Amino acid sequence: MRITSREPAEGRRERITLVPETLDDLWHLTYVLEPGDFVAADTTRRIQRNDDQMRDTGGEREHMHVTLKVEETEFHKFSNRLRISGIIESASREDQLGQHHTVNVEENKELTIEKFWKPDQLDRLEEAEEATENADVAIVTVEEGKAHIHTVAQYGTEERAEFTGTTGKGEFARGRDELFAELTSAVERLDADAIILAGPGFTKQDALDYIEENTRDLTEKITTVDTSAVGDRGVHEVLKRGAVEEVQKDTRIAKEAELIDELTKRIGEGPKVAYGAEQVQKAADFGAIEHLLILDERLREERGAEGEWAFDVNELITTTEQKGGDVTVFSSEFAPGDQLAGFGGIAALLRYRLE
């Protein structure tokens, strides 16, 4: 994320102009934008022509600059865009005012956001700005006859490829080198800055030996990690052990994996934990929250018209921070976020037991 300017606006709002540079940045903006915010950007809009001499063709698209009052945002990670829908508050064509429009925001497209910024939203922008310097990381998990490739992003991990093949002897057995060759070729195409090679047993070392012999330039990017499984479970182990943090400092998903493990550990032990809206609110009232965990999607719902909790979530966050507690907003795109959703989308690690 590149922030190009910040300036005060009317009524204690702040106007921030920024350029999302990656798919991660677009994802961050999904949870920054809320109904009632104002977004200004260049766009195209189909304009109906008032010309009796021309056949109606449904209108022609015209470039214009618009400011929308936001009603809805939708992140499309597979088409690399963020859709922002709302009512046109100002435009380079006055005859378009008051009409509904959708701006498609893609990487490297500048936009200006004017709103009442909440502390966690500004933290999110800062995190996205700092993440620009982080290395792109691929996690390769491999065991006998099977391999997976995941990439690490701010919005979670994504499986990019899976390879299977028999190994051993026999007329129809697939040689290990064939599997390693296919894996190596796929990793090369990713062009990642860092690669974590993980898995149980000695297969990952054999894969590394193959890469060293055949693609030496790739070897210097690789770090090996022992895990008990491959695939999603193996990736979770890699994140929990902090291997990604060594090459991608302050990555949010590694922190989330660590926090959710601590939460489940404390739930098993009994003391110093609260989960669910009612318990967490009670803990906040007592000033007992050491670390508040909240799911991004649930946070957005509670800030909007769909909220169900009996308290103001913004006040809860403010109270937690004022009393010295930390707050982490979990990504709903990653496994720890799925686990947190099972606890009602909100939980807290406590300084002391309430009962």
CSV table of N, CA and C in Angstrom, one decimal, residues 173-264:
chain,number,residue,atom,x,y,z
A,173,ALA,N,5.2,-47.7,-11.4
A,173,ALA,CA,5.6,-46.8,-10.3
A,173,ALA,C,6.2,-45.5,-10.9
A,174,ARG,N,5.9,-44.5,-10.3
A,174,ARG,CA,6.4,-43.2,-10.7
A,174,ARG,C,7.6,-42.8,-9.9
A,175,GLY,N,8.7,-42.5,-10.6
A,175,GLY,CA,9.9,-42.2,-9.9
A,175,GLY,C,9.9,-41.0,-9.1
A,176,ARG,N,10.6,-40.9,-8.0
A,176,ARG,CA,10.6,-39.8,-7.1
A,176,ARG,C,11.1,-38.5,-7.8
A,177,ASP,N,12.1,-38.7,-8.7
A,177,ASP,CA,12.7,-37.6,-9.4
A,177,ASP,C,11.6,-36.9,-10.3
A,178,GLU,N,10.7,-37.7,-10.8
A,178,GLU,CA,9.6,-37.1,-11.7
A,178,GLU,C,8.8,-36.2,-10.8
A,179,LEU,N,8.4,-36.6,-9.6
A,179,LEU,CA,7.6,-35.8,-8.7
A,179,LEU,C,8.4,-34.6,-8.3
A,180,PHE,N,9.7,-34.7,-8.0
A,180,PHE,CA,10.5,-33.6,-7.6
A,180,PHE,C,10.7,-32.6,-8.7
A,181,ALA,N,10.8,-33.1,-9.9
A,181,ALA,CA,11.0,-32.3,-11.1
A,181,ALA,C,9.8,-31.4,-11.3
A,182,GLU,N,8.6,-32.0,-11.2
A,182,GLU,CA,7.3,-31.3,-11.4
A,182,GLU,C,7.2,-30.2,-10.3
A,183,LEU,N,7.5,-30.6,-9.1
A,183,LEU,CA,7.4,-29.7,-8.0
A,183,LEU,C,8.4,-28.5,-8.2
A,184,THR,N,9.6,-28.8,-8.5
A,184,THR,CA,10.6,-27.7,-8.7
A,184,THR,C,10.2,-26.8,-9.8
A,185,SER,N,9.7,-27.3,-10.9
A,185,SER,CA,9.2,-26.4,-12.0
A,185,SER,C,8.1,-25.5,-11.6
A,186,ALA,N,7.2,-26.0,-10.8
A,186,ALA,CA,6.1,-25.1,-10.3
A,186,ALA,C,6.6,-24.1,-9.3
A,187,VAL,N,7.5,-24.4,-8.5
A,187,VAL,CA,8.1,-23.4,-7.5
A,187,VAL,C,8.8,-22.3,-8.3
A,188,GLU,N,9.6,-22.7,-9.3
A,188,GLU,CA,10.3,-21.7,-10.1
A,188,GLU,C,9.3,-20.7,-10.7
A,189,ARG,N,8.2,-21.2,-11.2
A,189,ARG,CA,7.3,-20.3,-11.9
A,189,ARG,C,6.7,-19.3,-10.9
A,190,LEU,N,6.6,-19.6,-9.6
A,190,LEU,CA,6.0,-18.7,-8.7
A,190,LEU,C,6.9,-17.5,-8.4
A,191,ASP,N,8.2,-17.7,-8.6
A,191,ASP,CA,9.2,-16.6,-8.5
A,191,ASP,C,9.1,-15.9,-7.1
A,192,ALA,N,9.0,-16.8,-6.0
A,192,ALA,CA,8.9,-16.3,-4.7
A,192,ALA,C,10.2,-15.8,-4.2
A,193,ASP,N,10.2,-14.8,-3.3
A,193,ASP,CA,11.5,-14.3,-2.7
A,193,ASP,C,12.1,-15.3,-1.7
A,194,ALA,N,11.2,-16.1,-1.0
A,194,ALA,CA,11.7,-17.1,0.0
A,194,ALA,C,10.8,-18.3,-0.1
A,195,ILE,N,11.4,-19.5,0.2
A,195,ILE,CA,10.7,-20.8,0.1
A,195,ILE,C,10.9,-21.5,1.4
A,196,ILE,N,9.9,-22.0,2.0
A,196,ILE,CA,10.0,-22.9,3.2
A,196,ILE,C,9.6,-24.3,2.7
A,197,LEU,N,10.6,-25.2,2.9
A,197,LEU,CA,10.4,-26.6,2.5
A,197,LEU,C,10.2,-27.4,3.7
A,198,ALA,N,9.0,-28.0,3.9
A,198,ALA,CA,8.6,-28.6,5.1
A,198,ALA,C,8.0,-30.0,4.9
A,199,GLY,N,7.9,-30.8,6.0
A,199,GLY,CA,7.3,-32.1,5.9
A,199,GLY,C,7.9,-33.1,6.9
A,200,PRO,N,7.3,-34.3,7.0
A,200,PRO,CA,7.8,-35.3,7.9
A,200,PRO,C,8.9,-36.1,7.3
A,201,GLY,N,9.7,-36.7,8.1
A,201,GLY,CA,10.7,-37.7,7.6
A,201,GLY,C,11.8,-37.0,6.8
A,202,PHE,N,12.4,-37.9,5.9
A,202,PHE,CA,13.5,-37.5,5.1
A,202,PHE,C,13.2,-37.0,3.7
A,203,THR,N,11.9,-37.1,3.3
A,203,THR,CA,11.6,-36.8,1.9
A,203,THR,C,11.9,-35.4,1.5
A,204,LYS,N,11.7,-34.4,2.4
A,204,LYS,CA,12.0,-33.0,2.1
A,204,LYS,C,13.5,-32.8,1.9
A,205,GLN,N,14.3,-33.6,2.6
A,205,GLN,CA,15.8,-33.4,2.3
A,205,GLN,C,16.1,-34.0,1.0
A,206,ASP,N,15.5,-35.1,0.6
A,206,ASP,CA,15.7,-35.7,-0.7
A,206,ASP,C,15.2,-34.7,-1.8
A,207,ALA,N,14.1,-34.0,-1.6
A,207,ALA,CA,13.6,-33.0,-2.5
A,207,ALA,C,14.6,-31.8,-2.6
A,208,LEU,N,15.2,-31.4,-1.5
A,208,LEU,CA,16.2,-30.4,-1.5
A,208,LEU,C,17.4,-30.8,-2.2
A,209,ASP,N,17.9,-32.0,-2.0
A,209,ASP,CA,19.0,-32.5,-2.7
A,209,ASP,C,18.8,-32.5,-4.2
A,210,TYR,N,17.6,-32.8,-4.7
A,210,TYR,CA,17.3,-32.8,-6.1
A,210,TYR,C,17.3,-31.3,-6.6
A,211,ILE,N,16.8,-30.4,-5.8
A,211,ILE,CA,16.8,-29.0,-6.3
A,211,ILE,C,18.2,-28.5,-6.3
A,212,GLU,N,19.0,-28.8,-5.3
A,212,GLU,CA,20.4,-28.3,-5.3
A,212,GLU,C,21.2,-28.8,-6.5
A,213,GLU,N,20.9,-30.0,-7.0
A,213,GLU,CA,21.6,-30.6,-8.1
A,213,GLU,C,21.1,-30.1,-9.4
A,214,ASN,N,19.8,-29.7,-9.5
A,214,ASN,CA,19.3,-29.3,-10.8
A,214,ASN,C,18.9,-27.9,-11.0
A,215,THR,N,18.7,-27.2,-9.9
A,215,THR,CA,18.3,-25.8,-9.9
A,215,THR,C,19.0,-25.0,-8.8
A,216,ARG,N,20.3,-24.8,-8.9
A,216,ARG,CA,21.1,-24.3,-7.8
A,216,ARG,C,20.6,-22.9,-7.4
A,217,ASP,N,20.2,-22.1,-8.3
A,217,ASP,CA,19.8,-20.7,-8.0
A,217,ASP,C,18.6,-20.7,-7.0
A,218,LEU,N,17.8,-21.7,-7.0
A,218,LEU,CA,16.6,-21.8,-6.2
A,218,LEU,C,17.0,-22.2,-4.7
A,219,THR,N,18.1,-22.8,-4.6
A,219,THR,CA,18.5,-23.4,-3.3
A,219,THR,C,18.7,-22.3,-2.2
A,220,GLU,N,19.3,-21.2,-2.6
A,220,GLU,CA,19.6,-20.1,-1.7
A,220,GLU,C,18.3,-19.5,-1.1
A,221,LYS,N,17.2,-19.7,-1.7
A,221,LYS,CA,15.9,-19.1,-1.1
A,221,LYS,C,15.3,-20.1,-0.1
A,222,ILE,N,15.8,-21.3,0.0
A,222,ILE,CA,15.0,-22.3,0.7
A,222,ILE,C,15.5,-22.5,2.2
A,223,THR,N,14.5,-22.6,3.1
A,223,THR,CA,14.6,-22.9,4.5
A,223,THR,C,13.8,-24.2,4.7
A,224,THR,N,14.4,-25.2,5.5
A,224,THR,CA,13.7,-26.4,5.7
A,224,THR,C,13.1,-26.4,7.2
A,225,VAL,N,11.9,-27.0,7.3
A,225,VAL,CA,11.3,-27.0,8.6
A,225,VAL,C,10.7,-28.4,8.8
A,226,ASP,N,10.8,-29.0,10.0
A,226,ASP,CA,10.2,-30.3,10.2
A,226,ASP,C,8.7,-30.1,10.6
A,227,THR,N,7.8,-30.9,10.0
A,227,THR,CA,6.4,-30.9,10.4
A,227,THR,C,5.9,-32.3,10.4
A,228,SER,N,4.8,-32.5,11.1
A,228,SER,CA,4.3,-33.9,11.2
A,228,SER,C,3.3,-34.2,10.1
A,229,ALA,N,2.9,-33.2,9.2
A,229,ALA,CA,1.9,-33.4,8.2
A,229,ALA,C,2.3,-32.5,7.0
A,230,VAL,N,1.5,-32.7,5.9
A,230,VAL,CA,1.7,-31.8,4.7
A,230,VAL,C,0.3,-31.2,4.5
A,231,GLY,N,0.3,-30.4,3.4
A,231,GLY,CA,-1.0,-29.7,3.1
A,231,GLY,C,-1.3,-28.6,4.1
A,232,ASP,N,-2.6,-28.4,4.4
A,232,ASP,CA,-3.0,-27.3,5.3
A,232,ASP,C,-2.5,-27.5,6.7
A,233,ARG,N,-2.5,-28.7,7.2
A,233,ARG,CA,-2.0,-29.0,8.5
A,233,ARG,C,-0.5,-28.7,8.6
A,234,GLY,N,0.2,-29.0,7.6
A,234,GLY,CA,1.6,-28.7,7.6
A,234,GLY,C,1.9,-27.3,7.6
A,235,VAL,N,1.1,-26.5,6.8
A,235,VAL,CA,1.3,-25.1,6.7
A,235,VAL,C,1.0,-24.4,8.1
A,236,HIS,N,0.0,-24.9,8.7
A,236,HIS,CA,-0.3,-24.4,10.1
A,236,HIS,C,0.9,-24.6,11.0
A,237,GLU,N,1.5,-25.7,11.0
A,237,GLU,CA,2.7,-26.0,11.8
A,237,GLU,C,3.8,-25.0,11.5
A,238,VAL,N,4.0,-24.8,10.2
A,238,VAL,CA,5.1,-23.9,9.8
A,238,VAL,C,4.8,-22.5,10.3
A,239,LEU,N,3.6,-22.0,10.2
A,239,LEU,CA,3.2,-20.7,10.7
A,239,LEU,C,3.4,-20.6,12.3
A,240,LYS,N,2.9,-21.7,12.9
A,240,LYS,CA,3.0,-21.7,14.4
A,240,LYS,C,4.4,-21.6,14.9
A,241,ARG,N,5.3,-22.3,14.2
A,241,ARG,CA,6.7,-22.3,14.6
A,241,ARG,C,7.5,-21.0,14.3
A,242,GLY,N,6.8,-20.1,13.6
A,242,GLY,CA,7.5,-18.8,13.3
A,242,GLY,C,8.4,-18.8,12.2
A,243,ALA,N,8.4,-19.9,11.3
A,243,ALA,CA,9.3,-19.9,10.2
A,243,ALA,C,9.1,-18.8,9.2
A,244,VAL,N,7.8,-18.5,9.0
A,244,VAL,CA,7.5,-17.5,8.0
A,244,VAL,C,7.9,-16.1,8.6
A,245,GLU,N,7.8,-15.9,9.9
A,245,GLU,CA,8.2,-14.6,10.4
A,245,GLU,C,9.7,-14.3,10.2
A,246,GLU,N,10.5,-15.3,10.1
A,246,GLU,CA,11.9,-15.0,9.8
A,246,GLU,C,12.1,-14.4,8.5
A,247,VAL,N,11.3,-14.6,7.5
A,247,VAL,CA,11.4,-14.0,6.2
A,247,VAL,C,10.4,-13.0,5.9
A,248,GLN,N,9.3,-13.0,6.6
A,248,GLN,CA,8.2,-12.0,6.4
A,248,GLN,C,7.8,-11.5,7.8
A,249,LYS,N,8.6,-10.5,8.2
A,249,LYS,CA,8.4,-10.0,9.6
A,249,LYS,C,7.0,-9.5,9.8
A,250,ASP,N,6.6,-9.7,11.1
A,250,ASP,CA,5.3,-9.2,11.5
A,250,ASP,C,4.1,-9.7,10.7
A,251,THR,N,4.2,-10.9,10.1
A,251,THR,CA,3.1,-11.3,9.3
A,251,THR,C,1.9,-11.6,10.2
A,252,ARG,N,0.7,-11.2,9.8
A,252,ARG,CA,-0.5,-11.2,10.6
A,252,ARG,C,-0.9,-12.7,10.8
A,253,ILE,N,-0.8,-13.5,9.8
A,253,ILE,CA,-1.3,-14.9,10.0
A,253,ILE,C,-0.5,-15.7,10.9
A,254,ALA,N,0.8,-15.5,11.0
A,254,ALA,CA,1.6,-16.2,12.0
A,254,ALA,C,1.2,-15.9,13.4
A,255,LYS,N,0.9,-14.6,13.6
A,255,LYS,CA,0.5,-14.1,14.9
A,255,LYS,C,-0.9,-14.7,15.2
A,256,GLU,N,-1.8,-14.7,14.3
A,256,GLU,CA,-3.1,-15.3,14.5
A,256,GLU,C,-3.1,-16.8,14.9
A,257,ALA,N,-2.2,-17.5,14.2
A,257,ALA,CA,-2.0,-18.9,14.5
A,257,ALA,C,-1.6,-19.1,15.9
A,258,GLU,N,-0.6,-18.3,16.4
A,258,GLU,CA,-0.1,-18.4,17.7
A,258,GLU,C,-1.2,-18.0,18.7
A,259,LEU,N,-2.0,-17.0,18.5
A,259,LEU,CA,-3.0,-16.5,19.4
A,259,LEU,C,-4.1,-17.6,19.5
A,260,ILE,N,-4.5,-18.1,18.4
A,260,ILE,CA,-5.6,-19.1,18.5
A,260,ILE,C,-5.2,-20.4,19.2
A,261,ASP,N,-3.9,-20.7,19.1
A,261,ASP,CA,-3.4,-21.9,19.8
A,261,ASP,C,-3.4,-21.6,21.3
A,262,GLU,N,-3.0,-20.4,21.7
A,262,GLU,CA,-3.1,-20.0,23.1
A,262,GLU,C,-4.5,-20.0,23.6
A,263,LEU,N,-5.4,-19.5,22.8
A,263,LEU,CA,-6.8,-19.5,23.2
A,263,LEU,C,-7.3,-20.9,23.5
A,264,THR,N,-7.1,-21.8,22.5
A,264,THR,CA,-7.6,-23.2,22.7
A,264,THR,C,-6.9,-23.9,23.9
